[in-house]
Structures are given as structure tokens and as C-alpha cells.
Amino acid sequence: MTEPPTLSAMLAAITRLEPLLREQMPAGRRAARLPAPVVEQLLRLGLFRLWIPRRYGGLEMSLPAALAIHEAVAQLDGSTGWAVMIGSGGGLFAAWLAPPVAGRLFGAADALVAGSGAPNGSAARVPGGFRVTGRWRYASGADHASVFTANCRVTEPGSNPAPLIRAMAFAPADVKIHRTWDSSGLRATGSHDIVVRDVFVPEEMSFSVFTDPVLENGPLYRLAFATLTELPVSAVALGIARRACEEFAALAGSKCAPGSTVALLGLDLVQAALPRARDVVANAAREQHAQAAEVWEEALAGIRPAPHVGAARTVACVRRVRGLVTAVGDLVPLAGMNALQREDPFALAWQDLNAAAAHYSVSPLQLAEQDGRDIAARGRSYDLPVASSP
């Protein structure tokens, strides 16, 4: 059996992707999808196999190592980093499927999952499985997926209990892609709508990461699913924010203020703002890496964190991403009209950062209970600013 690549080898290979991304991604943004040459390289490097179990040829990589990869790819290009994060995250689902099914779906070198966690489908139980109809938004990587997964509300004949939520796996032939993704940031992620109409899904092609027993023993698959969403999105945001600071520094070194021959980088205002933003990014990185290490050590030890610990970690991710958006946002007025140009490198990073920060997993909405009663208490408990009632 071939030894899996080391993290350092993978990070070095990721660095070598930069010329390809520089050449290909403008066309990818115009087409709202990852270009085929980029997808081919990501597959070749195994970047969509980070969390597929080893028994199916996956890397089953540790949480800190996978987050380092998400961060590194996102620093090169936000859309590519997002695609790697989402695509590799889909590999987790193999741990909830019976081995014959998981091997068929995830064993191939080009295995790549796209889909949605929103329960926007209806699955009527029938003999041997389900008849599924639904439409889901934001299926990142839809153009290149080898399998789609999406959550559905299960309906049972002759009863009307509280709906059971289960994910269904679909073959690409059963899915219609509606090319609806037209965003300002993360444009090349191909996060289009997907639709299925009256598709039969066998029972063994359905699963729930919340109620079904996990079939893998590795520590990765013992982690809370929220952790496996929040920390990866935070890692992508961190990589993008670091790139934004780099691009602003390059811009400020070559651009002069109107009527001046002094580069922006020579102005006191910029000399204060850029180090401040870099400090925020550096502090966010330290916090992110420490949180990931702590979570992973718990998983290795078989420790299941208390609910309040998970809640505090959610808040930490939300605050970290909001801090990155604020820090980079302070540079935007100093960049002038460059910050509004569609293909300006700093503007691209700024738009990508905002798009990543819009994901629910790192949204301040995460801090509210469904009825909104607990947001003030959580805000006080974890030092998160809370808007007062009108």
C-alpha cells in the first residue's frame, strides 16, 4: 500500500498550484465554476480525499492537518479553498454508509461530493427506500460532483409525526443543475441549485450524521459535526484574510494618493492600518490553531466535550471570522476604487472573505436559539457584542 503524503509535502504541492490558479481562475470566475484543469490538479493531489476513511483509499487526515490545507489553498485563491473545504468535508459521509455503498461512492480517485445540508427535500418512504423530490441551493462544486447528497424530510405513510431528517445520496444522472450562482465573492465555486424529481433512493443510500451510528473507529469521526463545519469555514476565511493583507500591501506599495507622488504605503494612516490588520490575522491564526489542537487532543483521548464547551467554540469561530472581516474592511477605504474592481486582487480577496463569512456556520445568527431568547445571555457569557432591543 502506498504511504499517504505528509502534510509538509501536500503544503509544498499546494504552493506550486499558484501559477495554474493565476492563469485559470479568471475564466473560472466568469463561468462561475472551477476550471477543469484546476479540478484535475486538486484530484491528483488528493485534496478532496482528506476525510475519506483510509479503508476506501482516503487520507483520514487529522483535524489540524486538514485545516492547514484549507487555509493554505484559500490563501492562494478563495474559490479554490472553498471548493477543497466543501469537497473534502463530503468525504466524512462515507463513515455513515455501509462499506459496500461507501466503497462504491468514495473508492474512486475522482470521488467528489456536492450537496446541501438544508432539509429542502421530501422523501416518501416506499418499499426498499424513498421517493425523493426537492430543490437545494448552494451546492458548491456541483459541476464536478461524482455524487450528490442532500437532506430531506422523511414522510411515512399513514402518519404525520415530527419529520425525520435524513440525507439522501444521488447519482449525477438523477440531478439537474440550475446555474443560479451569481455572487460577488467565491464566484468560481459553482454553488448552483440542484433539483431532483421523484427519484428512487435505496435505503442504504440514506444516512444521518446525527442519529445513525458511525461505522468508523477513527478519532476524526467522533468529532461533533458542528465542529467539522465551523472550524473549516473559519480556516478558509483565515487564508483569504491573509491573502487580502498581502494584496493590499502590494497595492499600497504601487499606488499613490490623488495629487501625490508618495505611495500609499508611505502614509501614516496606511502604516497604522496594515500592521493592525496583520496583527488581527496573526492572532486569529493562533486562536484557530490552538482550538483545532485542543479539539483533536480530546478526540484522540475519547473525550466528549460538554455542551457549553461546544457553544463556546462556536462563539469563538463566529468572533474570529467577524474580526477578520472588520480588520480587512478597515483597509477597503484606503484602497480606493481598486476595492470595487471585479478582478483587482485585493477586491477579489475582500469579496471572497465576505462570501465565506456569510455562511451560517460562522454567522452571528448561530448565537441565537430558535426563538431568540438566549442570544443576550450567550453574548454576555462569551463577550460577544449584542445589539440592544429597540
Short mmCIF file of C-alpha atoms in Angstrom, two decimals:
data_model
loop_
_atom_site.label_atom_id
_atom_site.label_comp_id
_atom_site.label_asym_id
_atom_site.label_seq_id
_atom_site.Cartn_x
_atom_site.Cartn_y
_atom_site.Cartn_z
CA MET A 1 0.00 0.00 0.00
CA THR A 2 1.32 3.45 -0.92
CA GLU A 3 2.17 5.64 2.05
CA PRO A 4 -0.06 8.73 2.27
CA PRO A 5 1.70 12.04 1.60
CA THR A 6 2.90 14.02 4.60
CA LEU A 7 1.33 17.36 5.45
CA SER A 8 4.54 19.21 4.54
CA ALA A 9 4.60 17.50 1.13
CA MET A 10 0.99 18.42 0.49
CA LEU A 11 1.54 22.05 1.52
CA ALA A 12 4.55 22.24 -0.80
CA ALA A 13 2.46 20.85 -3.66
CA ILE A 14 -0.28 23.37 -2.91
CA THR A 15 2.23 26.23 -3.17
CA ARG A 16 3.11 25.02 -6.66
CA LEU A 17 -0.54 25.43 -7.73
CA GLU A 18 -0.28 29.24 -7.71
CA PRO A 19 0.74 29.72 -11.39
CA LEU A 20 -2.09 27.45 -12.53
CA LEU A 21 -4.64 29.29 -10.40
CA ARG A 22 -3.40 32.67 -11.60
CA GLU A 23 -3.85 31.52 -15.19
CA GLN A 24 -7.14 29.64 -14.88
CA MET A 25 -9.25 31.32 -12.20
CA PRO A 26 -10.26 34.49 -14.12
CA ALA A 27 -12.09 32.20 -16.56
CA GLY A 28 -13.45 30.22 -13.63
CA ARG A 29 -14.94 33.35 -12.09
CA ARG A 30 -16.54 34.30 -15.39
CA ALA A 31 -18.04 30.83 -15.79
CA ALA A 32 -18.97 30.52 -12.07
CA ARG A 33 -17.25 27.13 -11.80
CA LEU A 34 -13.80 25.71 -11.17
CA PRO A 35 -11.94 25.23 -14.47
CA ALA A 36 -11.35 21.61 -15.43
CA PRO A 37 -7.51 21.89 -15.26
CA VAL A 38 -7.80 23.10 -11.66
CA VAL A 39 -10.17 20.28 -10.69
CA GLU A 40 -7.80 17.77 -12.28
CA GLN A 41 -4.89 19.02 -10.19
CA LEU A 42 -6.91 19.06 -6.96
CA LEU A 43 -7.95 15.47 -7.61
CA ARG A 44 -4.39 14.46 -8.47
CA LEU A 45 -3.15 15.88 -5.17
CA GLY A 46 -5.88 14.09 -3.23
CA LEU A 47 -7.29 17.33 -1.83
CA PHE A 48 -10.86 16.02 -1.97
CA ARG A 49 -9.87 12.84 -0.09
CA LEU A 50 -8.70 14.43 3.17
CA TRP A 51 -11.53 12.99 5.27
CA ILE A 52 -12.46 9.84 3.36
CA PRO A 53 -11.72 6.78 5.56
CA ARG A 54 -8.45 5.02 4.85
CA ARG A 55 -10.16 1.75 4.01
CA TYR A 56 -11.62 3.42 0.90
CA GLY A 57 -8.30 4.91 -0.14
CA GLY A 58 -8.83 8.20 1.68
CA LEU A 59 -6.32 10.08 3.80
CA GLU A 60 -8.43 10.23 7.01
CA MET A 61 -6.35 13.25 7.91
CA SER A 62 -6.28 14.80 11.37
CA LEU A 63 -8.36 17.89 12.00
CA PRO A 64 -5.37 20.28 12.42
CA ALA A 65 -3.69 18.98 9.26
CA ALA A 66 -6.83 19.27 7.13
CA LEU A 67 -7.45 22.80 8.41
CA ALA A 68 -3.89 23.75 7.50
CA ILE A 69 -4.60 22.58 3.95
CA HIS A 70 -7.89 24.51 3.75
CA GLU A 71 -6.10 27.63 4.94
CA ALA A 72 -3.20 27.22 2.50
CA VAL A 73 -5.39 26.70 -0.56
CA ALA A 74 -7.67 29.59 0.40
CA GLN A 75 -4.65 31.87 0.73
CA LEU A 76 -3.87 31.15 -2.93
CA ASP A 77 -7.46 31.55 -4.11
CA GLY A 78 -10.68 31.86 -2.13
CA SER A 79 -12.92 29.92 -4.51
CA THR A 80 -10.46 27.04 -4.74
CA GLY A 81 -10.02 26.94 -0.98
CA TRP A 82 -13.79 26.85 -0.50
CA ALA A 83 -14.17 24.08 -3.07
CA VAL A 84 -11.50 21.97 -1.38
CA MET A 85 -13.04 22.55 2.05
CA ILE A 86 -16.55 21.60 0.93
CA GLY A 87 -15.47 18.70 -1.28
CA SER A 88 -13.18 17.14 1.29
CA GLY A 89 -15.80 17.62 4.01
CA GLY A 90 -18.19 15.47 1.99
CA GLY A 91 -15.80 12.57 2.45
CA LEU A 92 -16.95 12.33 6.06
CA PHE A 93 -20.26 10.85 4.90
CA ALA A 94 -18.54 7.59 3.99
CA ALA A 95 -18.33 6.89 7.72
CA TRP A 96 -22.13 6.62 7.98
CA LEU A 97 -22.70 4.38 4.94
CA ALA A 98 -22.40 0.61 4.80
CA PRO A 99 -18.97 -0.42 3.45
CA PRO A 100 -20.20 -1.76 0.09
CA VAL A 101 -22.01 1.53 -0.60
CA ALA A 102 -19.24 3.75 0.79
CA GLY A 103 -16.62 1.88 -1.22
CA ARG A 104 -18.60 2.33 -4.41
CA LEU A 105 -19.18 6.06 -3.84
CA PHE A 106 -15.84 7.05 -2.34
CA GLY A 107 -13.31 4.49 -3.55
CA ALA A 108 -12.62 6.08 -6.93
CA ALA A 109 -9.83 8.64 -7.23
CA ASP A 110 -12.26 11.21 -8.67
CA ALA A 111 -14.85 10.86 -5.86
CA LEU A 112 -16.24 14.29 -5.06
CA VAL A 113 -19.38 15.19 -3.11
CA ALA A 114 -21.60 18.22 -3.63
CA GLY A 115 -24.92 18.92 -1.98
CA SER A 116 -26.73 20.67 0.81
CA GLY A 117 -27.46 20.28 4.50
CA ALA A 118 -30.71 22.22 4.30
CA PRO A 119 -33.72 19.84 4.62
CA ASN A 120 -35.37 21.14 1.47
CA GLY A 121 -36.38 17.79 0.01
CA SER A 122 -39.27 15.46 0.64
CA ALA A 123 -38.55 11.72 0.91
CA ALA A 124 -41.62 9.49 0.88
CA ARG A 125 -40.85 6.06 2.33
CA VAL A 126 -41.59 3.25 -0.11
CA PRO A 127 -40.60 -0.43 -0.16
CA GLY A 128 -36.79 -0.62 -0.24
CA GLY A 129 -36.15 3.09 0.14
CA PHE A 130 -37.56 6.53 -0.67
CA ARG A 131 -39.06 8.55 -3.50
CA VAL A 132 -37.38 11.94 -3.32
CA THR A 133 -38.24 15.35 -4.73
CA GLY A 134 -36.56 18.61 -3.79
CA ARG A 135 -34.55 21.68 -4.69
CA TRP A 136 -31.49 22.78 -2.76
CA ARG A 137 -29.39 25.93 -3.03
CA TYR A 138 -25.64 26.50 -2.84
CA ALA A 139 -24.36 23.05 -3.87
CA SER A 140 -20.70 24.08 -4.15
CA GLY A 141 -18.80 22.02 -6.72
CA ALA A 142 -21.96 20.80 -8.44
CA ASP A 143 -20.36 20.81 -11.89
CA HIS A 144 -17.71 18.26 -10.92
CA ALA A 145 -19.50 16.06 -8.37
CA SER A 146 -19.44 12.29 -8.66
CA VAL A 147 -22.20 12.02 -6.06
CA PHE A 148 -24.71 14.45 -4.55
CA THR A 149 -26.06 14.39 -1.01
CA ALA A 150 -28.93 16.46 0.35
CA ASN A 151 -31.11 16.45 3.45
CA CYS A 152 -34.79 15.58 3.21
CA ARG A 153 -37.82 15.40 5.45
CA VAL A 154 -38.97 11.81 5.52
CA THR A 155 -42.71 11.18 5.29
CA GLU A 156 -44.23 7.90 6.47
CA PRO A 157 -47.47 6.55 5.00
CA GLY A 158 -50.49 6.85 7.27
CA SER A 159 -48.88 9.07 9.91
CA ASN A 160 -47.82 12.64 10.47
CA PRO A 161 -45.18 12.66 13.23
CA ALA A 162 -42.45 15.25 13.64
CA PRO A 163 -40.46 14.89 10.42
CA LEU A 164 -37.38 12.72 10.42
CA ILE A 165 -34.42 14.35 8.63
CA ARG A 166 -32.14 12.10 6.58
CA ALA A 167 -29.55 12.75 3.90
CA MET A 168 -30.04 11.07 0.53
CA ALA A 169 -27.27 10.23 -1.94
CA PHE A 170 -27.97 10.75 -5.65
CA ALA A 171 -26.12 9.82 -8.82
CA PRO A 172 -25.31 12.82 -11.06
CA ALA A 173 -27.68 11.43 -13.71
CA ASP A 174 -30.59 11.93 -11.29
CA VAL A 175 -29.74 15.57 -10.56
CA LYS A 176 -30.47 18.67 -12.61
CA ILE A 177 -28.17 21.63 -12.02
CA HIS A 178 -29.71 25.10 -12.26
CA ARG A 179 -26.96 27.63 -12.84
CA THR A 180 -28.13 30.19 -10.30
CA TRP A 181 -24.82 31.10 -8.63
CA ASP A 182 -24.09 34.77 -9.40
CA SER A 183 -22.27 36.15 -6.37
CA SER A 184 -19.78 38.93 -5.76
CA GLY A 185 -17.41 36.58 -3.89
CA LEU A 186 -16.36 32.93 -4.18
CA ARG A 187 -17.67 33.15 -7.72
CA ALA A 188 -15.84 30.12 -9.10
CA THR A 189 -17.24 27.67 -6.54
CA GLY A 190 -20.13 26.66 -8.80
CA SER A 191 -22.54 26.81 -5.85
CA HIS A 192 -25.60 26.31 -8.01
CA ASP A 193 -29.08 24.99 -7.20
CA ILE A 194 -29.70 21.28 -7.62
CA VAL A 195 -33.06 19.61 -8.25
CA VAL A 196 -34.32 16.02 -8.13
CA ARG A 197 -37.82 14.93 -9.19
CA ASP A 198 -39.37 11.68 -7.98
CA VAL A 199 -36.03 9.87 -7.74
CA PHE A 200 -35.88 6.48 -6.03
CA VAL A 201 -33.15 6.31 -3.36
CA PRO A 202 -32.44 2.86 -1.87
CA GLU A 203 -32.47 2.67 1.93
CA GLU A 204 -28.71 2.01 2.02
CA MET A 205 -28.09 5.28 0.17
CA SER A 206 -29.60 7.32 3.00
CA PHE A 207 -27.96 8.30 6.29
CA SER A 208 -27.98 10.76 9.19
CA VAL A 209 -24.80 12.08 10.80
CA PHE A 210 -26.88 12.98 13.86
CA THR A 211 -28.87 9.81 14.58
CA ASP A 212 -27.17 6.90 12.78
CA PRO A 213 -24.23 5.06 14.39
CA VAL A 214 -20.88 5.96 12.87
CA LEU A 215 -19.22 2.95 11.24
CA GLU A 216 -15.60 4.12 11.51
CA ASN A 217 -13.42 3.98 14.62
CA GLY A 218 -11.00 6.82 13.87
CA PRO A 219 -11.00 9.92 16.10
CA LEU A 220 -11.98 12.12 13.17
CA TYR A 221 -15.42 10.53 13.04
CA ARG A 222 -16.03 11.07 16.76
CA LEU A 223 -15.93 14.84 16.43
CA ALA A 224 -19.13 16.88 16.66
CA PHE A 225 -20.43 17.61 13.19
CA ALA A 226 -20.74 21.32 14.02
CA THR A 227 -17.00 21.40 14.76
CA LEU A 228 -16.32 19.80 11.36
CA THR A 229 -18.19 22.68 9.72
CA GLU A 230 -17.30 25.74 11.78
CA LEU A 231 -13.54 25.25 12.01
CA PRO A 232 -13.08 24.52 8.27
CA VAL A 233 -15.07 27.62 7.26
CA SER A 234 -13.02 29.64 9.75
CA ALA A 235 -9.82 28.22 8.22
CA VAL A 236 -10.86 29.29 4.73
CA ALA A 237 -11.70 32.78 5.99
CA LEU A 238 -8.30 32.98 7.68
CA GLY A 239 -6.46 32.06 4.48
CA ILE A 240 -8.44 34.59 2.46
CA ALA A 241 -7.85 37.36 5.02
CA ARG A 242 -4.10 36.70 4.95
CA ARG A 243 -4.15 36.99 1.15
CA ALA A 244 -6.14 40.22 1.41
CA CYS A 245 -3.42 41.76 3.57
CA GLU A 246 -0.75 40.65 1.10
CA GLU A 247 -2.64 42.13 -1.83
CA PHE A 248 -3.32 45.38 -0.01
CA ALA A 249 0.38 45.74 0.81
CA ALA A 250 1.25 45.21 -2.87
CA LEU A 251 -1.37 47.74 -3.94
CA ALA A 252 -0.31 50.30 -1.33
CA GLY A 253 3.30 49.98 -2.44
CA SER A 254 2.49 50.87 -6.03
CA LYS A 255 -0.45 53.29 -5.78
CA CYS A 256 -0.24 56.97 -4.85
CA ALA A 257 -2.93 59.10 -3.30
CA PRO A 258 -4.54 61.58 -5.76
CA GLY A 259 -2.25 64.53 -6.36
CA SER A 260 0.65 62.92 -4.52
CA THR A 261 3.84 61.17 -5.57
CA VAL A 262 4.05 59.28 -2.27
CA ALA A 263 2.91 55.66 -2.37
CA LEU A 264 0.05 54.81 -0.03
CA LEU A 265 2.41 52.59 1.93
CA GLY A 266 4.35 55.69 2.93
CA LEU A 267 1.34 57.38 4.54
CA ASP A 268 0.96 57.33 8.32
CA LEU A 269 -2.67 56.20 8.04
CA VAL A 270 -1.76 53.16 5.98
CA GLN A 271 1.32 52.42 8.08
CA ALA A 272 -1.01 52.14 11.08
CA ALA A 273 -3.87 50.26 9.40
CA LEU A 274 -1.96 47.49 7.64
CA PRO A 275 0.03 46.25 10.67
CA ARG A 276 -3.19 46.38 12.68
CA ALA A 277 -4.95 44.14 10.15
CA ARG A 278 -1.97 41.78 10.03
CA ASP A 279 -2.00 41.54 13.82
CA VAL A 280 -5.67 40.56 13.77
CA VAL A 281 -4.92 37.85 11.20
CA ALA A 282 -1.93 36.57 13.21
CA ASN A 283 -3.95 36.46 16.44
CA ALA A 284 -6.82 34.72 14.65
CA ALA A 285 -4.38 32.12 13.33
CA ARG A 286 -3.01 31.43 16.80
CA GLU A 287 -6.52 31.05 18.21
CA GLN A 288 -7.65 28.86 15.31
CA HIS A 289 -4.66 26.54 15.56
CA ALA A 290 -4.93 26.29 19.36
CA GLN A 291 -8.64 25.49 19.16
CA ALA A 292 -8.07 22.84 16.49
CA ALA A 293 -5.28 21.23 18.53
CA GLU A 294 -7.43 21.18 21.68
CA VAL A 295 -10.39 19.62 19.86
CA TRP A 296 -8.16 16.99 18.26
CA GLU A 297 -6.50 16.06 21.54
CA GLU A 298 -9.95 15.50 23.03
CA ALA A 299 -10.90 13.29 20.08
CA LEU A 300 -7.72 11.22 20.47
CA ALA A 301 -8.47 10.79 24.17
CA GLY A 302 -12.11 9.89 23.54
CA ILE A 303 -13.35 12.93 25.46
CA ARG A 304 -16.80 14.20 24.55
CA PRO A 305 -16.96 17.94 25.36
CA ALA A 306 -19.85 19.30 27.40
CA PRO A 307 -22.50 21.30 25.51
CA HIS A 308 -21.32 24.60 26.96
CA VAL A 309 -17.80 23.91 25.66
CA GLY A 310 -19.13 23.31 22.15
CA ALA A 311 -21.17 26.52 22.41
CA ALA A 312 -18.09 28.49 23.46
CA ARG A 313 -16.18 27.11 20.47
CA THR A 314 -18.96 28.14 18.13
CA VAL A 315 -18.82 31.65 19.53
CA ALA A 316 -15.04 31.69 19.13
CA CYS A 317 -15.35 30.83 15.43
CA VAL A 318 -18.01 33.50 14.91
CA ARG A 319 -15.95 36.17 16.67
CA ARG A 320 -12.79 35.16 14.83
CA VAL A 321 -14.37 35.47 11.39
CA ARG A 322 -16.12 38.73 12.27
CA GLY A 323 -12.78 40.10 13.46
CA LEU A 324 -11.14 39.17 10.15
CA VAL A 325 -13.91 40.87 8.17
CA THR A 326 -13.61 44.02 10.28
CA ALA A 327 -9.81 44.16 10.03
CA VAL A 328 -9.73 43.72 6.25
CA GLY A 329 -12.73 46.03 5.92
CA ASP A 330 -10.70 48.82 7.52
CA LEU A 331 -8.32 48.59 4.56
CA VAL A 332 -11.06 48.91 1.95
CA PRO A 333 -11.48 52.74 2.05
CA LEU A 334 -7.71 53.11 1.82
CA ALA A 335 -7.63 51.01 -1.36
CA GLY A 336 -9.95 53.48 -3.09
CA MET A 337 -11.63 52.39 -6.32
CA ASN A 338 -9.40 49.32 -6.56
CA ALA A 339 -11.58 47.75 -3.88
CA LEU A 340 -14.53 47.89 -6.31
CA GLN A 341 -12.87 46.46 -9.39
CA ARG A 342 -14.07 43.00 -10.36
CA GLU A 343 -10.61 41.49 -10.99
CA ASP A 344 -8.44 43.59 -8.68
CA PRO A 345 -6.55 41.09 -6.45
CA PHE A 346 -7.36 42.93 -3.22
CA ALA A 347 -11.01 43.36 -4.22
CA LEU A 348 -11.26 39.65 -5.02
CA ALA A 349 -9.95 38.68 -1.59
CA TRP A 350 -12.28 41.17 0.11
CA GLN A 351 -15.31 39.85 -1.77
CA ASP A 352 -14.33 36.23 -1.12
CA LEU A 353 -13.92 36.93 2.59
CA ASN A 354 -17.39 38.42 2.82
CA ALA A 355 -18.89 35.48 0.96
CA ALA A 356 -17.21 32.97 3.30
CA ALA A 357 -18.33 34.95 6.35
CA ALA A 358 -21.94 34.77 5.13
CA HIS A 359 -22.02 31.00 5.75
CA TYR A 360 -24.40 30.15 8.57
CA SER A 361 -21.79 28.15 10.48
CA VAL A 362 -19.87 31.36 11.31
CA SER A 363 -22.81 33.77 11.34
CA PRO A 364 -23.81 35.67 14.49
CA LEU A 365 -27.20 34.03 13.95
CA GLN A 366 -25.54 30.89 15.31
CA LEU A 367 -25.65 32.50 18.74
CA ALA A 368 -29.43 32.74 18.91
CA GLU A 369 -31.75 29.97 19.98
CA GLN A 370 -34.56 29.27 17.54
CA ASP A 371 -36.86 31.63 19.47
CA GLY A 372 -34.15 34.22 20.09
CA ARG A 373 -34.44 34.11 23.89
CA ASP A 374 -30.85 33.12 24.61
CA ILE A 375 -28.82 35.49 22.44
CA ALA A 376 -28.29 38.13 25.13
CA ALA A 377 -27.17 35.54 27.69
CA ARG A 378 -24.72 33.95 25.28
CA GLY A 379 -23.40 37.33 24.27
CA ARG A 380 -22.69 38.26 27.89
CA SER A 381 -21.21 34.87 28.68
CA TYR A 382 -18.71 34.96 25.84
CA ASP A 383 -18.04 38.68 25.49
CA LEU A 384 -19.81 38.99 22.14
CA PRO A 385 -21.36 42.39 21.41
CA VAL A 386 -25.15 42.10 21.37
CA ALA A 387 -27.45 44.71 19.88
CA SER A 388 -29.87 46.16 22.42
CA SER A 389 -33.59 45.88 21.82
CA PRO A 390 -35.19 48.87 20.07
#
